[in-house]
């Protein structure tokens, strides 16, 4: 595996935000040694799911764990832009469709212990691709070579991709944006996850306004609090 990328984050986060990510990381660790492949999903778009997933992966790598971050949002990914990757990368859609081998789409990063599989070009049939045996092969290989696999999926209330991925994982965390999604929608998504057979590890409440005289203010203007089920 000779692929490398440099993560160029320029945004800063608040102490409160960083502590919340650490709490989420710790809660996942205490979920048990059998929980290695974790899907992070949400009900609707713009709930902060992708940002939380990437920050969680980085935070876990920084404590000495070997982490694989998989961007499985083949439909509308923003990870390359979010991490400010300055080179063209291959990704998951190309691997699942047989255009690339697995080793071709795994990228080492400048954060020790963190590797990434990007989403790759838009695919017209993402649900079908994710059902392929190639995705099962990826997870099986990842479980052998990494301490954790964190998978960012599209919102479950919008498309079925997240539920397909969840049924192949050991656990799921649901990101819920405060004030942006109704109780009924969250319950419907929770039921979909339960039907997939995936263990729901808990929820992450995001975009909570805790601005106290700007003391906890960050560029994101939000706070993510981790809850363990």
PDB file of C-alpha atoms in Angstrom:
ATOM      1  CA  UNK A   1       0.000   0.000   0.000  1.00  0.00           C
ATOM      2  CA  UNK A   2       1.917   2.992  -1.300  1.00  0.00           C
ATOM      3  CA  UNK A   3      -0.869   5.584  -1.416  1.00  0.00           C
ATOM      4  CA  UNK A   4      -0.517   8.580   0.872  1.00  0.00           C
ATOM      5  CA  UNK A   5      -2.503  11.766   1.466  1.00  0.00           C
ATOM      6  CA  UNK A   6      -2.061  14.742   3.737  1.00  0.00           C
ATOM      7  CA  UNK A   7      -4.967  15.964   5.855  1.00  0.00           C
ATOM      8  CA  UNK A   8      -4.930  19.766   5.814  1.00  0.00           C
ATOM      9  CA  UNK A   9      -7.493  20.832   8.376  1.00  0.00           C
ATOM     10  CA  UNK A  10      -7.495  24.564   9.013  1.00  0.00           C
ATOM     11  CA  UNK A  11     -10.655  24.785  11.129  1.00  0.00           C
ATOM     12  CA  UNK A  12     -10.339  24.952  14.883  1.00  0.00           C
ATOM     13  CA  UNK A  13     -12.738  23.326  17.314  1.00  0.00           C
ATOM     14  CA  UNK A  14     -13.625  24.277  20.851  1.00  0.00           C
ATOM     15  CA  UNK A  15     -12.405  22.465  23.945  1.00  0.00           C
ATOM     16  CA  UNK A  16     -16.016  21.396  24.556  1.00  0.00           C
ATOM     17  CA  UNK A  17     -16.274  19.891  21.082  1.00  0.00           C
ATOM     18  CA  UNK A  18     -12.996  17.994  21.459  1.00  0.00           C
ATOM     19  CA  UNK A  19     -14.062  16.630  24.856  1.00  0.00           C
ATOM     20  CA  UNK A  20     -17.346  15.430  23.375  1.00  0.00           C
ATOM     21  CA  UNK A  21     -15.482  13.557  20.629  1.00  0.00           C
ATOM     22  CA  UNK A  22     -13.280  11.950  23.283  1.00  0.00           C
ATOM     23  CA  UNK A  23     -16.395  10.907  25.205  1.00  0.00           C
ATOM     24  CA  UNK A  24     -17.815   9.311  22.064  1.00  0.00           C
ATOM     25  CA  UNK A  25     -14.507   7.533  21.480  1.00  0.00           C
ATOM     26  CA  UNK A  26     -14.449   6.212  25.048  1.00  0.00           C
ATOM     27  CA  UNK A  27     -18.056   5.025  24.898  1.00  0.00           C
ATOM     28  CA  UNK A  28     -17.299   3.045  21.742  1.00  0.00           C
ATOM     29  CA  UNK A  29     -14.232   1.508  23.364  1.00  0.00           C
ATOM     30  CA  UNK A  30     -16.346   0.413  26.335  1.00  0.00           C
ATOM     31  CA  UNK A  31     -18.860  -1.222  23.993  1.00  0.00           C
ATOM     32  CA  UNK A  32     -16.616  -4.308  23.972  1.00  0.00           C
ATOM     33  CA  UNK A  33     -13.767  -5.865  22.046  1.00  0.00           C
ATOM     34  CA  UNK A  34     -16.177  -7.411  19.533  1.00  0.00           C
ATOM     35  CA  UNK A  35     -17.181  -3.964  18.289  1.00  0.00           C
ATOM     36  CA  UNK A  36     -14.656  -3.114  15.575  1.00  0.00           C
ATOM     37  CA  UNK A  37     -16.683  -2.032  12.543  1.00  0.00           C
ATOM     38  CA  UNK A  38     -18.886   0.925  13.482  1.00  0.00           C
ATOM     39  CA  UNK A  39     -21.233   2.774  11.176  1.00  0.00           C
ATOM     40  CA  UNK A  40     -21.956   6.434  11.892  1.00  0.00           C
ATOM     41  CA  UNK A  41     -25.208   7.612  10.342  1.00  0.00           C
ATOM     42  CA  UNK A  42     -27.974  10.183  10.681  1.00  0.00           C
ATOM     43  CA  UNK A  43     -31.613  10.668   9.776  1.00  0.00           C
ATOM     44  CA  UNK A  44     -31.261  13.583   7.356  1.00  0.00           C
ATOM     45  CA  UNK A  45     -28.448  15.530   5.730  1.00  0.00           C
ATOM     46  CA  UNK A  46     -26.489  18.334   7.422  1.00  0.00           C
ATOM     47  CA  UNK A  47     -26.631  16.868  10.933  1.00  0.00           C
ATOM     48  CA  UNK A  48     -22.830  16.875  11.265  1.00  0.00           C
ATOM     49  CA  UNK A  49     -22.378  13.142  10.722  1.00  0.00           C
ATOM     50  CA  UNK A  50     -19.382  13.270   8.383  1.00  0.00           C
ATOM     51  CA  UNK A  51     -17.517  15.830  10.483  1.00  0.00           C
ATOM     52  CA  UNK A  52     -18.072  13.784  13.650  1.00  0.00           C
ATOM     53  CA  UNK A  53     -17.001  10.546  11.936  1.00  0.00           C
ATOM     54  CA  UNK A  54     -13.737  12.004  10.658  1.00  0.00           C
ATOM     55  CA  UNK A  55     -12.960  13.675  13.989  1.00  0.00           C
ATOM     56  CA  UNK A  56     -13.709  10.423  15.815  1.00  0.00           C
ATOM     57  CA  UNK A  57     -11.354   8.504  13.517  1.00  0.00           C
ATOM     58  CA  UNK A  58      -8.567  11.037  14.054  1.00  0.00           C
ATOM     59  CA  UNK A  59      -9.081  11.095  17.830  1.00  0.00           C
ATOM     60  CA  UNK A  60      -8.978   7.300  18.052  1.00  0.00           C
ATOM     61  CA  UNK A  61      -5.780   7.123  15.998  1.00  0.00           C
ATOM     62  CA  UNK A  62      -4.152   9.696  18.269  1.00  0.00           C
ATOM     63  CA  UNK A  63      -4.419   7.341  21.268  1.00  0.00           C
ATOM     64  CA  UNK A  64      -2.413   4.682  19.448  1.00  0.00           C
ATOM     65  CA  UNK A  65      -5.186   2.710  17.759  1.00  0.00           C
ATOM     66  CA  UNK A  66      -5.004   1.601  14.145  1.00  0.00           C
ATOM     67  CA  UNK A  67      -8.038   3.071  12.419  1.00  0.00           C
ATOM     68  CA  UNK A  68      -9.599   2.763   8.970  1.00  0.00           C
ATOM     69  CA  UNK A  69     -12.027   5.533   7.998  1.00  0.00           C
ATOM     70  CA  UNK A  70     -14.350   4.477   5.172  1.00  0.00           C
ATOM     71  CA  UNK A  71     -16.361   7.091   3.312  1.00  0.00           C
ATOM     72  CA  UNK A  72     -19.327   5.066   2.080  1.00  0.00           C
ATOM     73  CA  UNK A  73     -21.375   8.018   0.882  1.00  0.00           C
ATOM     74  CA  UNK A  74     -20.969   7.165  -2.784  1.00  0.00           C
ATOM     75  CA  UNK A  75     -23.840   9.464  -3.690  1.00  0.00           C
ATOM     76  CA  UNK A  76     -22.711  12.819  -2.286  1.00  0.00           C
ATOM     77  CA  UNK A  77     -19.460  12.783  -0.359  1.00  0.00           C
ATOM     78  CA  UNK A  78     -17.683  15.914   0.829  1.00  0.00           C
ATOM     79  CA  UNK A  79     -14.794  14.247   2.667  1.00  0.00           C
ATOM     80  CA  UNK A  80     -12.062  15.124   0.149  1.00  0.00           C
ATOM     81  CA  UNK A  81     -13.104  18.768   0.333  1.00  0.00           C
ATOM     82  CA  UNK A  82     -13.564  18.673   4.112  1.00  0.00           C
ATOM     83  CA  UNK A  83     -10.072  17.279   4.724  1.00  0.00           C
ATOM     84  CA  UNK A  84      -8.646  19.523   1.999  1.00  0.00           C
ATOM     85  CA  UNK A  85      -6.959  16.689   0.146  1.00  0.00           C
ATOM     86  CA  UNK A  86      -4.861  18.233  -2.583  1.00  0.00           C
ATOM     87  CA  UNK A  87      -4.469  15.245  -4.893  1.00  0.00           C
ATOM     88  CA  UNK A  88      -6.788  13.108  -6.957  1.00  0.00           C
ATOM     89  CA  UNK A  89      -7.756   9.915  -5.143  1.00  0.00           C
ATOM     90  CA  UNK A  90      -9.432   6.653  -6.077  1.00  0.00           C
ATOM     91  CA  UNK A  91     -12.121   5.253  -3.843  1.00  0.00           C
ATOM     92  CA  UNK A  92     -14.771   2.826  -2.699  1.00  0.00           C
ATOM     93  CA  UNK A  93     -17.003   2.972  -5.765  1.00  0.00           C
ATOM     94  CA  UNK A  94     -14.099   1.944  -7.991  1.00  0.00           C
ATOM     95  CA  UNK A  95     -13.171  -0.940  -5.703  1.00  0.00           C
ATOM     96  CA  UNK A  96     -16.736  -2.252  -5.390  1.00  0.00           C
ATOM     97  CA  UNK A  97     -17.259  -2.065  -9.163  1.00  0.00           C
ATOM     98  CA  UNK A  98     -14.055  -4.024  -9.830  1.00  0.00           C
ATOM     99  CA  UNK A  99     -12.099  -1.147 -11.355  1.00  0.00           C
ATOM    100  CA  UNK A 100      -9.526  -1.052  -8.552  1.00  0.00           C
ATOM    101  CA  UNK A 101      -8.055  -3.533  -6.086  1.00  0.00           C
ATOM    102  CA  UNK A 102      -8.485  -2.961  -2.370  1.00  0.00           C
ATOM    103  CA  UNK A 103      -4.868  -1.906  -1.864  1.00  0.00           C
ATOM    104  CA  UNK A 104      -5.312   0.741  -4.582  1.00  0.00           C
ATOM    105  CA  UNK A 105      -7.971   2.646  -2.616  1.00  0.00           C
ATOM    106  CA  UNK A 106      -6.467   2.609   0.899  1.00  0.00           C
ATOM    107  CA  UNK A 107      -4.559   5.787   1.714  1.00  0.00           C
ATOM    108  CA  UNK A 108      -2.174   6.347   4.591  1.00  0.00           C
ATOM    109  CA  UNK A 109      -2.442   9.785   6.151  1.00  0.00           C
ATOM    110  CA  UNK A 110      -0.129  12.155   7.989  1.00  0.00           C
ATOM    111  CA  UNK A 111      -1.917  11.136  11.214  1.00  0.00           C
ATOM    112  CA  UNK A 112      -0.109   8.041  12.447  1.00  0.00           C
ATOM    113  CA  UNK A 113      -2.383   5.019  12.572  1.00  0.00           C
ATOM    114  CA  UNK A 114      -5.144   6.523  10.417  1.00  0.00           C
ATOM    115  CA  UNK A 115      -5.877   5.192   6.936  1.00  0.00           C
ATOM    116  CA  UNK A 116      -8.737   6.308   4.704  1.00  0.00           C
ATOM    117  CA  UNK A 117     -10.840   4.840   1.916  1.00  0.00           C
ATOM    118  CA  UNK A 118     -12.522   7.719   0.083  1.00  0.00           C
ATOM    119  CA  UNK A 119     -15.894   7.373  -1.630  1.00  0.00           C
ATOM    120  CA  UNK A 120     -14.616   7.560  -5.178  1.00  0.00           C
ATOM    121  CA  UNK A 121     -16.596   8.865  -8.170  1.00  0.00           C
ATOM    122  CA  UNK A 122     -20.391   8.989  -8.040  1.00  0.00           C
ATOM    123  CA  UNK A 123     -21.955   5.631  -8.890  1.00  0.00           C
ATOM    124  CA  UNK A 124     -25.484   5.269 -10.322  1.00  0.00           C
ATOM    125  CA  UNK A 125     -26.156   2.087  -8.312  1.00  0.00           C
ATOM    126  CA  UNK A 126     -24.596   2.519  -4.825  1.00  0.00           C
ATOM    127  CA  UNK A 127     -27.079   0.241  -3.024  1.00  0.00           C
ATOM    128  CA  UNK A 128     -26.297  -2.638  -5.361  1.00  0.00           C
ATOM    129  CA  UNK A 129     -22.546  -2.058  -5.052  1.00  0.00           C
ATOM    130  CA  UNK A 130     -22.707  -2.104  -1.250  1.00  0.00           C
ATOM    131  CA  UNK A 131     -24.487  -5.468  -1.366  1.00  0.00           C
ATOM    132  CA  UNK A 132     -21.559  -6.960  -3.294  1.00  0.00           C
ATOM    133  CA  UNK A 133     -19.272  -9.537  -1.667  1.00  0.00           C
ATOM    134  CA  UNK A 134     -16.413  -7.090  -2.202  1.00  0.00           C
ATOM    135  CA  UNK A 135     -17.722  -4.929   0.642  1.00  0.00           C
ATOM    136  CA  UNK A 136     -17.840  -7.950   2.956  1.00  0.00           C
ATOM    137  CA  UNK A 137     -14.271  -8.736   1.918  1.00  0.00           C
ATOM    138  CA  UNK A 138     -13.226  -5.172   2.779  1.00  0.00           C
ATOM    139  CA  UNK A 139     -14.734  -5.420   6.269  1.00  0.00           C
ATOM    140  CA  UNK A 140     -13.226  -8.859   6.907  1.00  0.00           C
ATOM    141  CA  UNK A 141      -9.786  -7.604   5.888  1.00  0.00           C
ATOM    142  CA  UNK A 142     -10.242  -4.454   7.933  1.00  0.00           C
ATOM    143  CA  UNK A 143     -11.168  -6.382  11.076  1.00  0.00           C
ATOM    144  CA  UNK A 144      -7.880  -8.292  10.786  1.00  0.00           C
ATOM    145  CA  UNK A 145      -5.661  -5.250  10.213  1.00  0.00           C
ATOM    146  CA  UNK A 146      -7.270  -2.440  12.246  1.00  0.00           C
ATOM    147  CA  UNK A 147      -8.498  -1.862  15.763  1.00  0.00           C
ATOM    148  CA  UNK A 148     -11.482   0.089  14.464  1.00  0.00           C
ATOM    149  CA  UNK A 149     -13.264   0.710  11.174  1.00  0.00           C
ATOM    150  CA  UNK A 150     -15.447   3.829  11.184  1.00  0.00           C
ATOM    151  CA  UNK A 151     -17.871   4.045   8.266  1.00  0.00           C
ATOM    152  CA  UNK A 152     -19.592   7.253   7.234  1.00  0.00           C
ATOM    153  CA  UNK A 153     -22.897   6.498   5.489  1.00  0.00           C
ATOM    154  CA  UNK A 154     -25.601   8.542   3.779  1.00  0.00           C
ATOM    155  CA  UNK A 155     -28.586   9.534   5.965  1.00  0.00           C
ATOM    156  CA  UNK A 156     -30.805   6.495   6.539  1.00  0.00           C
ATOM    157  CA  UNK A 157     -34.099   8.335   6.166  1.00  0.00           C
ATOM    158  CA  UNK A 158     -33.096   9.361   2.623  1.00  0.00           C
ATOM    159  CA  UNK A 159     -31.673   6.188   1.067  1.00  0.00           C
ATOM    160  CA  UNK A 160     -31.231   2.530   2.004  1.00  0.00           C
ATOM    161  CA  UNK A 161     -27.406   2.532   1.775  1.00  0.00           C
ATOM    162  CA  UNK A 162     -26.887   3.152   5.501  1.00  0.00           C
ATOM    163  CA  UNK A 163     -29.090   0.226   6.514  1.00  0.00           C
ATOM    164  CA  UNK A 164     -27.270  -2.083   4.079  1.00  0.00           C
ATOM    165  CA  UNK A 165     -23.949  -1.105   5.631  1.00  0.00           C
ATOM    166  CA  UNK A 166     -25.262  -1.311   9.195  1.00  0.00           C
ATOM    167  CA  UNK A 167     -26.282  -4.954   8.869  1.00  0.00           C
ATOM    168  CA  UNK A 168     -22.655  -5.809   8.048  1.00  0.00           C
ATOM    169  CA  UNK A 169     -21.214  -3.862  11.030  1.00  0.00           C
ATOM    170  CA  UNK A 170     -20.779  -4.584  14.734  1.00  0.00           C
ATOM    171  CA  UNK A 171     -22.459  -1.408  15.926  1.00  0.00           C
ATOM    172  CA  UNK A 172     -23.999   1.887  14.895  1.00  0.00           C
ATOM    173  CA  UNK A 173     -24.083   5.409  16.311  1.00  0.00           C
ATOM    174  CA  UNK A 174     -26.864   7.768  15.266  1.00  0.00           C
ATOM    175  CA  UNK A 175     -26.104  11.484  14.937  1.00  0.00           C
ATOM    176  CA  UNK A 176     -29.095  13.691  15.789  1.00  0.00           C
ATOM    177  CA  UNK A 177     -28.978  17.452  15.203  1.00  0.00           C
ATOM    178  CA  UNK A 178     -30.728  19.382  17.951  1.00  0.00           C
ATOM    179  CA  UNK A 179     -33.904  21.031  16.690  1.00  0.00           C
ATOM    180  CA  UNK A 180     -33.476  19.871  13.081  1.00  0.00           C
ATOM    181  CA  UNK A 181     -35.160  16.474  12.990  1.00  0.00           C
ATOM    182  CA  UNK A 182     -38.476  15.302  14.415  1.00  0.00           C
ATOM    183  CA  UNK A 183     -38.926  12.592  17.026  1.00  0.00           C
ATOM    184  CA  UNK A 184     -40.972  10.505  14.558  1.00  0.00           C
ATOM    185  CA  UNK A 185     -38.207  10.572  11.948  1.00  0.00           C
ATOM    186  CA  UNK A 186     -35.556   9.554  14.496  1.00  0.00           C
ATOM    187  CA  UNK A 187     -37.761   6.704  15.710  1.00  0.00           C
ATOM    188  CA  UNK A 188     -38.259   5.525  12.129  1.00  0.00           C
ATOM    189  CA  UNK A 189     -34.501   5.519  11.539  1.00  0.00           C
ATOM    190  CA  UNK A 190     -33.923   3.712  14.848  1.00  0.00           C
ATOM    191  CA  UNK A 191     -36.389   1.015  13.756  1.00  0.00           C
ATOM    192  CA  UNK A 192     -34.597   0.651  10.419  1.00  0.00           C
ATOM    193  CA  UNK A 193     -31.310   0.111  12.230  1.00  0.00           C
ATOM    194  CA  UNK A 194     -32.907  -2.443  14.524  1.00  0.00           C
ATOM    195  CA  UNK A 195     -34.354  -4.306  11.550  1.00  0.00           C
ATOM    196  CA  UNK A 196     -30.879  -4.492  10.028  1.00  0.00           C
ATOM    197  CA  UNK A 197     -29.772  -6.479  13.082  1.00  0.00           C
ATOM    198  CA  UNK A 198     -27.025  -3.990  13.886  1.00  0.00           C
ATOM    199  CA  UNK A 199     -26.464  -3.182  17.550  1.00  0.00           C
ATOM    200  CA  UNK A 200     -27.258   0.479  18.262  1.00  0.00           C
ATOM    201  CA  UNK A 201     -24.442   1.740  20.455  1.00  0.00           C
ATOM    202  CA  UNK A 202     -26.128   5.073  21.172  1.00  0.00           C
ATOM    203  CA  UNK A 203     -26.706   8.544  19.791  1.00  0.00           C
ATOM    204  CA  UNK A 204     -24.682  11.709  19.353  1.00  0.00           C
ATOM    205  CA  UNK A 205     -26.552  14.974  19.890  1.00  0.00           C
ATOM    206  CA  UNK A 206     -25.039  17.603  17.605  1.00  0.00           C
ATOM    207  CA  UNK A 207     -25.454  21.306  16.898  1.00  0.00           C
ATOM    208  CA  UNK A 208     -26.456  22.173  20.456  1.00  0.00           C
ATOM    209  CA  UNK A 209     -26.071  25.866  21.178  1.00  0.00           C
ATOM    210  CA  UNK A 210     -23.962  26.181  24.317  1.00  0.00           C
ATOM    211  CA  UNK A 211     -22.500  29.583  23.549  1.00  0.00           C
ATOM    212  CA  UNK A 212     -21.646  31.112  26.925  1.00  0.00           C
ATOM    213  CA  UNK A 213     -20.318  34.554  26.197  1.00  0.00           C
ATOM    214  CA  UNK A 214     -18.349  33.041  23.280  1.00  0.00           C
ATOM    215  CA  UNK A 215     -16.297  30.934  25.710  1.00  0.00           C
ATOM    216  CA  UNK A 216     -17.291  27.674  24.031  1.00  0.00           C
ATOM    217  CA  UNK A 217     -17.797  29.126  20.557  1.00  0.00           C
ATOM    218  CA  UNK A 218     -16.127  27.383  17.626  1.00  0.00           C
ATOM    219  CA  UNK A 219     -16.258  27.909  13.875  1.00  0.00           C
ATOM    220  CA  UNK A 220     -18.891  25.175  13.711  1.00  0.00           C
ATOM    221  CA  UNK A 221     -21.104  26.983  16.211  1.00  0.00           C
ATOM    222  CA  UNK A 222     -22.113  23.590  17.545  1.00  0.00           C
ATOM    223  CA  UNK A 223     -21.430  21.128  20.274  1.00  0.00           C
ATOM    224  CA  UNK A 224     -21.595  17.370  20.001  1.00  0.00           C
ATOM    225  CA  UNK A 225     -22.480  15.424  23.101  1.00  0.00           C
ATOM    226  CA  UNK A 226     -22.087  11.668  23.168  1.00  0.00           C
ATOM    227  CA  UNK A 227     -24.631   9.425  24.779  1.00  0.00           C
ATOM    228  CA  UNK A 228     -24.181   5.728  25.356  1.00  0.00           C
ATOM    229  CA  UNK A 229     -27.264   3.554  25.114  1.00  0.00           C
TER     230      UNK A 229
END
